[in-house]
Short mmCIF file of C-alpha atoms in Angstrom, two decimals:
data_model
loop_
_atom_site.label_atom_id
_atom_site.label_comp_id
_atom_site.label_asym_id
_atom_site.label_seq_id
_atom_site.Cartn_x
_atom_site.Cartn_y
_atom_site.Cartn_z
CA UNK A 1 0.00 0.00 0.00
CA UNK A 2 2.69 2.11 0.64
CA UNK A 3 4.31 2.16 -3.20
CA UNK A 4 1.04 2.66 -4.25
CA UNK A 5 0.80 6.48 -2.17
CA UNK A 6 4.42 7.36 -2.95
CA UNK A 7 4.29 6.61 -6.92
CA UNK A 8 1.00 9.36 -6.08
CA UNK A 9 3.60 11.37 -4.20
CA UNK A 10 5.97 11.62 -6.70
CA UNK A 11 3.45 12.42 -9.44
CA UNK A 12 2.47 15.06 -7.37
CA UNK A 13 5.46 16.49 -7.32
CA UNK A 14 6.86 16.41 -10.81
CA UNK A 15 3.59 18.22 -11.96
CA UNK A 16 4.41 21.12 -9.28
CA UNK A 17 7.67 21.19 -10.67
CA UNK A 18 6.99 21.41 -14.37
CA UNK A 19 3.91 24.23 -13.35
CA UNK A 20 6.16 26.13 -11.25
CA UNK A 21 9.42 26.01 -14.13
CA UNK A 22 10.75 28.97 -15.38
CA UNK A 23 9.61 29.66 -18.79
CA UNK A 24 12.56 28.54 -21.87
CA UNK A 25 13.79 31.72 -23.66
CA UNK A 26 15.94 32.14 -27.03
CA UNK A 27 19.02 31.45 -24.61
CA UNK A 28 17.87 27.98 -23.67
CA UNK A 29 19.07 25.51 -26.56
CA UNK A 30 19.08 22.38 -25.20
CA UNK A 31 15.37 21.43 -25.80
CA UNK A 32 15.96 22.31 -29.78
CA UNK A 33 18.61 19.61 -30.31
CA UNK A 34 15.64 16.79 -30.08
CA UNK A 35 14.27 17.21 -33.36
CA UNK A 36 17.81 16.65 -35.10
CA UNK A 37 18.36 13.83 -33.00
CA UNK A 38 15.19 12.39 -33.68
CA UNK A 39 15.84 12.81 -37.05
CA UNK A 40 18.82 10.24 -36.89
CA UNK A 41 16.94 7.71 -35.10
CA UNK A 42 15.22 4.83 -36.50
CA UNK A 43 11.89 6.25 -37.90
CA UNK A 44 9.95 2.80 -36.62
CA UNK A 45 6.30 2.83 -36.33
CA UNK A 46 5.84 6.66 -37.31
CA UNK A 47 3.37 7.88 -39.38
CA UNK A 48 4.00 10.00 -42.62
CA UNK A 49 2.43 12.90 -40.85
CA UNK A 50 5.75 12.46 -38.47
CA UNK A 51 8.20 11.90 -40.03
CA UNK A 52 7.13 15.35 -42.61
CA UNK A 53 7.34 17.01 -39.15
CA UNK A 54 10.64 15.49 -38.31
CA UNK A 55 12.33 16.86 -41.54
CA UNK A 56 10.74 20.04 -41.04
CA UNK A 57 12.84 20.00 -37.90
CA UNK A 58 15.61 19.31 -39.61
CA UNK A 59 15.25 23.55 -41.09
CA UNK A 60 13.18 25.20 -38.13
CA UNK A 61 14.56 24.09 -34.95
CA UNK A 62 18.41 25.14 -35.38
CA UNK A 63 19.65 27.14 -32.80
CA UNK A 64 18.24 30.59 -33.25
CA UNK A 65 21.97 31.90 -32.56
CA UNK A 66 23.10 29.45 -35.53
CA UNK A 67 21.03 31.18 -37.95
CA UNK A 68 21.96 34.66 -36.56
CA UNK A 69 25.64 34.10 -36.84
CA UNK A 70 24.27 32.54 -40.63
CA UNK A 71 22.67 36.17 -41.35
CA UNK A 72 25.28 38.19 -40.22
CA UNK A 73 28.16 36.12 -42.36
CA UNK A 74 25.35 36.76 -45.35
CA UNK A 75 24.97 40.05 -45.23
CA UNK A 76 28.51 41.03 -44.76
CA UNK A 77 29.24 38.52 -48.12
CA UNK A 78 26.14 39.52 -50.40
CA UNK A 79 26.54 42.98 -49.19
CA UNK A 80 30.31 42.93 -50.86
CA UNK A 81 28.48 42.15 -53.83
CA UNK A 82 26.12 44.90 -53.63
CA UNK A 83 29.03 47.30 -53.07
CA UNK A 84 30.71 45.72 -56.41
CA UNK A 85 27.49 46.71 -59.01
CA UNK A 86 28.62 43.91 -60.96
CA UNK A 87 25.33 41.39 -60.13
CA UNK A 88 23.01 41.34 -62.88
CA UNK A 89 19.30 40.98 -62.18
CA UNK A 90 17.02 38.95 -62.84
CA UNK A 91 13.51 40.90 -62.95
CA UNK A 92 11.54 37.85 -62.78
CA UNK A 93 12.81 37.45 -59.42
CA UNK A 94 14.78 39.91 -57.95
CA UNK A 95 13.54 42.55 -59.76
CA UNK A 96 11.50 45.58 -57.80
CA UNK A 97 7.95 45.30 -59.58
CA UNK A 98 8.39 41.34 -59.49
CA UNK A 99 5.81 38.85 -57.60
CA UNK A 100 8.05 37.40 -55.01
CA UNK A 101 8.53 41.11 -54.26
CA UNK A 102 5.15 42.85 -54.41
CA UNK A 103 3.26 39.36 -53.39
CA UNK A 104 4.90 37.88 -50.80
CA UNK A 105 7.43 40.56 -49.00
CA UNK A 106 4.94 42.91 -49.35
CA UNK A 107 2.71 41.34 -47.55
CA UNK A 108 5.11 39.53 -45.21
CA UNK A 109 3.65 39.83 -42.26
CA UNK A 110 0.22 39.09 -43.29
CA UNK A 111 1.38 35.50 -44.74
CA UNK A 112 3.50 34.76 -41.98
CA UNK A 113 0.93 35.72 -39.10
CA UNK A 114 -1.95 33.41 -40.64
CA UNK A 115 0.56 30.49 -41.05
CA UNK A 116 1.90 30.51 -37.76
CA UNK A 117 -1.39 30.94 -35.99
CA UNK A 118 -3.22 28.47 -38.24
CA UNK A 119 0.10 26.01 -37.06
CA UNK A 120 -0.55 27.00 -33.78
CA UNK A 121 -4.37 26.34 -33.55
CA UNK A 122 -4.13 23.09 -34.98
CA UNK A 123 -1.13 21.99 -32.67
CA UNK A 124 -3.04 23.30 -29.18
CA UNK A 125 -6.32 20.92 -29.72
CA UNK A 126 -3.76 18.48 -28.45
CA UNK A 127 -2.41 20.15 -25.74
CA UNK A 128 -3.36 19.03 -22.07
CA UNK A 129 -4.41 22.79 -21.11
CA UNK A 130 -5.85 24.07 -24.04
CA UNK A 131 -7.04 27.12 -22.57
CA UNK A 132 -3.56 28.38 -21.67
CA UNK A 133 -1.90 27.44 -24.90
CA UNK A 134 -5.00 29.79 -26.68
CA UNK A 135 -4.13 32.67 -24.45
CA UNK A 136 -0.92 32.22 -24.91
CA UNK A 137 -1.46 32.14 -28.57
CA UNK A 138 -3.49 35.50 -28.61
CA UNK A 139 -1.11 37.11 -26.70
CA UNK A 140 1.97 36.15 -28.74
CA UNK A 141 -0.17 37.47 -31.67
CA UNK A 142 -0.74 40.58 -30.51
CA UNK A 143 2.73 41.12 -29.02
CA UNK A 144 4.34 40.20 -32.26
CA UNK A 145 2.41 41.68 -35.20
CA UNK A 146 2.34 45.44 -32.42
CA UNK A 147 6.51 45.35 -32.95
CA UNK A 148 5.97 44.52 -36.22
CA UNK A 149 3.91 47.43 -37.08
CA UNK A 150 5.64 49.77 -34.74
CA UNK A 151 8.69 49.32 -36.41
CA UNK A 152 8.00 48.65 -40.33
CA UNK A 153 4.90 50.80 -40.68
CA UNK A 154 5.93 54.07 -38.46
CA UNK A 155 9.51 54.43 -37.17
CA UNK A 156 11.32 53.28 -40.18
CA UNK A 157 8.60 55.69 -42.70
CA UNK A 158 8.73 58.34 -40.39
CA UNK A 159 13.32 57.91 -40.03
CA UNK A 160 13.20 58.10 -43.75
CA UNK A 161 10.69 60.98 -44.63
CA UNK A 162 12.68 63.11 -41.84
CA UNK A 163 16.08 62.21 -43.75
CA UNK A 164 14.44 62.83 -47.24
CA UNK A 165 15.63 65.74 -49.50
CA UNK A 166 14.76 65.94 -53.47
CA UNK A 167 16.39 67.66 -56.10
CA UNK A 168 15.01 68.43 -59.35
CA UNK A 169 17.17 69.84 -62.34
CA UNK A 170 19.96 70.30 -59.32
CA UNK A 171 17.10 72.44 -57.99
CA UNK A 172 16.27 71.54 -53.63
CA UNK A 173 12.48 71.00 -54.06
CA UNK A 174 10.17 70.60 -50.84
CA UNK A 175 8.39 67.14 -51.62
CA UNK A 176 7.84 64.03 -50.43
CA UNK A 177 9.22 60.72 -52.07
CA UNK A 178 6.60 59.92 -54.15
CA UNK A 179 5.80 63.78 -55.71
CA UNK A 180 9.84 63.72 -56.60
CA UNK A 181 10.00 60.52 -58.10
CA UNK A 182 7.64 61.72 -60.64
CA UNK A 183 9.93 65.11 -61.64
CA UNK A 184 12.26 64.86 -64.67
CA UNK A 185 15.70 64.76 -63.86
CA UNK A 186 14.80 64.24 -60.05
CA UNK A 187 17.17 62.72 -57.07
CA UNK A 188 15.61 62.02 -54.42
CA UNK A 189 18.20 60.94 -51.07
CA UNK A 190 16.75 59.44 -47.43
CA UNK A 191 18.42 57.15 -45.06
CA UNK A 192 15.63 54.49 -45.36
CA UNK A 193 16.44 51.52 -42.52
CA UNK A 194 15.66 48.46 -44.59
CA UNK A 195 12.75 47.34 -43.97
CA UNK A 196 12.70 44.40 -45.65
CA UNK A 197 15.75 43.08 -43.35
CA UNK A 198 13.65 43.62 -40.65
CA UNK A 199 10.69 41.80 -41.60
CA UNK A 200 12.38 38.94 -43.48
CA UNK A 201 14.74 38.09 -40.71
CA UNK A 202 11.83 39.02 -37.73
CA UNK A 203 9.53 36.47 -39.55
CA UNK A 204 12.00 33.84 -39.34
CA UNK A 205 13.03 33.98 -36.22
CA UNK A 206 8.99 34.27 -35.07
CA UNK A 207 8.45 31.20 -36.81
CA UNK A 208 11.06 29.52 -35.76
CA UNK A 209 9.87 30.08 -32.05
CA UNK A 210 6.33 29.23 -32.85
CA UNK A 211 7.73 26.08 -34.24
CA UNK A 212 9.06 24.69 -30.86
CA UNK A 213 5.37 23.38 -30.44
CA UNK A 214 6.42 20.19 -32.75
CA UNK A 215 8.33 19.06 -30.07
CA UNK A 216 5.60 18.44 -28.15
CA UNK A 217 3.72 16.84 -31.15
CA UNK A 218 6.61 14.52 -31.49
CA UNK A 219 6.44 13.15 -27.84
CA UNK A 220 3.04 12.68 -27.90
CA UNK A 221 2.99 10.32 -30.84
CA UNK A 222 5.99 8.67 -28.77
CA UNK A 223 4.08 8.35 -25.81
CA UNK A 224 0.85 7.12 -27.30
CA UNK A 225 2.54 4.26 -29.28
CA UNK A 226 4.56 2.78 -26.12
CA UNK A 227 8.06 4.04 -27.73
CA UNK A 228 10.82 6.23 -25.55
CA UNK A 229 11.10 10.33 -25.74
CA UNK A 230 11.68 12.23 -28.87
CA UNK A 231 14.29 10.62 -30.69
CA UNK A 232 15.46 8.67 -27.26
CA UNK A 233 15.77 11.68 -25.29
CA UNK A 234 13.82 11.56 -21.89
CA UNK A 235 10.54 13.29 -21.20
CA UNK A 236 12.01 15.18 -18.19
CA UNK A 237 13.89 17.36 -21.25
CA UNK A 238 10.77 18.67 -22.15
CA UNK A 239 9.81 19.75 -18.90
CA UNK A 240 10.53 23.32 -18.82
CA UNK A 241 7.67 25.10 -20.41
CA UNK A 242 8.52 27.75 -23.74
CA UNK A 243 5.88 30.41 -24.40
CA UNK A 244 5.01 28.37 -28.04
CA UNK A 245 5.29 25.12 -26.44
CA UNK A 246 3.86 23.73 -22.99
CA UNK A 247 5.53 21.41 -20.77
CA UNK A 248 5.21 18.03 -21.29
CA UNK A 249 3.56 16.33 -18.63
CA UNK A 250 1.95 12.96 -19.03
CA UNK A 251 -1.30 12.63 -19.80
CA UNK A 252 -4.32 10.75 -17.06
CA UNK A 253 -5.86 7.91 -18.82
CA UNK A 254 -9.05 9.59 -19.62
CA UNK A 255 -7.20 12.30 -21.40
CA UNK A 256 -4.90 9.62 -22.95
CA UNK A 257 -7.75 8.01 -24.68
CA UNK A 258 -9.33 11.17 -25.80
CA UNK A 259 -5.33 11.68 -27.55
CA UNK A 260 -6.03 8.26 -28.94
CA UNK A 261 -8.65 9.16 -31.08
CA UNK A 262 -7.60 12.65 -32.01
CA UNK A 263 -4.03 12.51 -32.65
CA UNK A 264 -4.50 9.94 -35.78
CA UNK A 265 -6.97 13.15 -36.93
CA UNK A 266 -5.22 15.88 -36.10
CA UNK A 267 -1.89 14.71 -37.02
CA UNK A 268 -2.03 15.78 -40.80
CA UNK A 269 -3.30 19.21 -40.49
CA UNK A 270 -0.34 19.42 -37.59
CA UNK A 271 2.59 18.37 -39.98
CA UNK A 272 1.55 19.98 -43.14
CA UNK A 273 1.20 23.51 -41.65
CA UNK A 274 4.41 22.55 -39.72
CA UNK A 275 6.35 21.79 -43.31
CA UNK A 276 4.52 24.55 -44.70
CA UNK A 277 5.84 26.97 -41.40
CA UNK A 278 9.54 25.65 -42.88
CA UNK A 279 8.85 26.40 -46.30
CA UNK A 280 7.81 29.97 -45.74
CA UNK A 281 11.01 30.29 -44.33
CA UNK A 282 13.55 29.24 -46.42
CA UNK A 283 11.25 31.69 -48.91
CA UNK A 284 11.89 34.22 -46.74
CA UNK A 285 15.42 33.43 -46.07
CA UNK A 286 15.62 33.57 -50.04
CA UNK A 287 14.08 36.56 -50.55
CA UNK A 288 16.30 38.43 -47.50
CA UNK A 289 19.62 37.22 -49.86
CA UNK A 290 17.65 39.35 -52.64
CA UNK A 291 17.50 41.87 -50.64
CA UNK A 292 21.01 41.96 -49.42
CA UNK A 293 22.55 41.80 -53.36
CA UNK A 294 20.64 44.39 -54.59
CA UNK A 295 18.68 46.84 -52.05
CA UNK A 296 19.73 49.06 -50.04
CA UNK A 297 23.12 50.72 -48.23
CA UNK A 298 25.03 48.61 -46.12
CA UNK A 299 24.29 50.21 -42.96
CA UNK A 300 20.94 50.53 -43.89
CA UNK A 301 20.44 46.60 -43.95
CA UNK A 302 22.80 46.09 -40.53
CA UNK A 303 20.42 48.56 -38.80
CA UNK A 304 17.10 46.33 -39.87
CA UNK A 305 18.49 43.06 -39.50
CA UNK A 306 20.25 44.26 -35.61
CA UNK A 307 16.39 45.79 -34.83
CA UNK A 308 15.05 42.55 -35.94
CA UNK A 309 17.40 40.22 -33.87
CA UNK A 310 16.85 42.54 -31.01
CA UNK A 311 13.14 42.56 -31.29
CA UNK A 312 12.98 38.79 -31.32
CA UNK A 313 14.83 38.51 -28.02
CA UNK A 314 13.41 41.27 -26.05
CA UNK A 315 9.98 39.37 -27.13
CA UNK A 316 10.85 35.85 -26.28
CA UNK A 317 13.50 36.08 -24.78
CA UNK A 318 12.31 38.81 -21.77
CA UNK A 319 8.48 39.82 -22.30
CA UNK A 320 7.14 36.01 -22.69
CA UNK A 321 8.98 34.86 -20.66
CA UNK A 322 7.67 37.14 -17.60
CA UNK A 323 4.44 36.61 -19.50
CA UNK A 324 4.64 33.15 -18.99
CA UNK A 325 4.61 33.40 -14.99
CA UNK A 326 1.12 34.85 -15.12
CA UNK A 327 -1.27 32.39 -13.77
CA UNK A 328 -3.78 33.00 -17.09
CA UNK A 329 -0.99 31.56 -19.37
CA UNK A 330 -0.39 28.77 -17.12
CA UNK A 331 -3.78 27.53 -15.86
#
């Protein structure tokens, strides 16, 4: 009788533990090594929905500081190239008035915000406290998408109208960018922070936060077929909470059968907006080596891709993180 009340005990316990953790920020790695482990393991009794998520993994869940030391050696090569005028372009695609350009960066934030949160609704029907996770989500989406516009739609305009002079026929002229742009023999000078560096390289790094939530995906397929952790690695790893991804604590029986017959379900509508999450990214990591070659000053493009970083870990790295502590996101 006595195992019995200290198995209890013990249960008791561990669930305190993970409730009371201290949220995982941008500085806490260790969790995003799983997926690339997993990757290597023996893919044995996983569905196709899994292992789609698993090579996802392989492109989201780097370390964040991997792909910003991958951005910075980018922009310091592509921006040589820039300096040398000797690319050629290629309208169709890197061309000003071309679709990837006036489509998708253009409306950046708009494609990147419905992915993530349509990722993100999907994933929290199997979460154990789905309330939380949907605060949680509606939080991070206003939180995000407010920097986003704060930056990109009113400091950077307002920076570059303030900077702005024209020149007509070597004449000063008082106009604004688009009234000089339509002069003959016009110039028109600003120090205009690139906004596209911003948003490409904020997008990526928002996704790849909002893609930690495969983790737990992963170890609930795991746990519902019998098998170990994530690619062998122990539960107790994904213990400490992230703002995108809860804790994993093991479900009650009840709950374990209602995962039973909505994981099989849910699982496709997980991994495909999981591989699609990865896909928008490497578009978006294309599209910021565009921008790089061909737009902008060099300190220009430092200044928006330094805001972005920034951004990204002043957001998960400080405000969700004392976010997290609140009792609504938790309970």
């Amino acid at each position: 009788m006595m195992k019995p009340m200290r198995r209890r005990s013990l249960d008791s316990v561990r669930n305190a533990r993970v409730t009371s953790a201290e949220m995982c920020s941008p500085d806490d790695t260790a969790d995003l090594e799983s997926p690339t482990v997993a990757t290597k393991q023996p893919a044995v009794g996983l569905s196709v929905w899994e292992k789609m998520a698993r090579w996802g993994a392989f492109y989201m869940l780097v370390s964040p500081y991997a792909k910003i030391f991958y951005y910075t050696i980018t922009l310091l090569i592509f921006s040589m190239l820039h300096a040398s005028g000797d690319v050629p372009h290629f309208e169709v695609l890197t061309g000003k008035y071309s679709i990837l350009n006036q489509v998708f960066v253009k409306q950046g934030w708009g494609i990147t915000f419905a992915v993530y949160v349509f990722y993100q609704l999907v994933s929290t029907t199997l979460h154990h406290k789905k309330g939380a996770s949907l605060r949680r989500l509606m939080a991070g989406a206003v939180v995000t998408t407010l920097f986003f516009f704060i930056w990109c739609q009113v400091i950077f305009p307002t920076v570059e109208h303030l900077t702005s002079f024209c020149t007509a026929k070597n004449i000063s002229v008082a106009l604004g960018k688009r009234e000089c742009l339509k002069l003959e023999d016009h110039e028109y000078y600003s120090f205009d922070i690139s906004g596209h560096s911003y948003l490409l390289t904020y997008c990526v790094l928002v996704m790849m936060e909002e893609g930690k939530g495969v983790l737990y995906y992963l170890r609930l397929g795991e746990y519902l077929r019998g098998t170990g952790g994530v690619g062998g690695r122990r539960s107790d790893e994904l213990s400490i909470p992230c703002w995108t991804r809860p804790a994993w604590v093991q479900p009650d029986d009840l709950t374990t059968k209602s995962f039973r017959m909505w994981y099989p379900i849910i699982s496709p509508l997980v991994a495909l907006s999981f591989v699609a999450l990865a896909l928008l990214a490497l578009l978006w990591d294309f599209m910021l080596i565009i921008t790089t070659v061909y737009y902008h000053t060099f300190i220009e493009k430092v200044l928006g891709t330094f805001l972005a970083i920034a951004m990204w870990h002043l957001i998960y790295g400080q405000i969700f993180r004392i976010m997290g502590q609140w009792k609504v996101f938790v309970t």
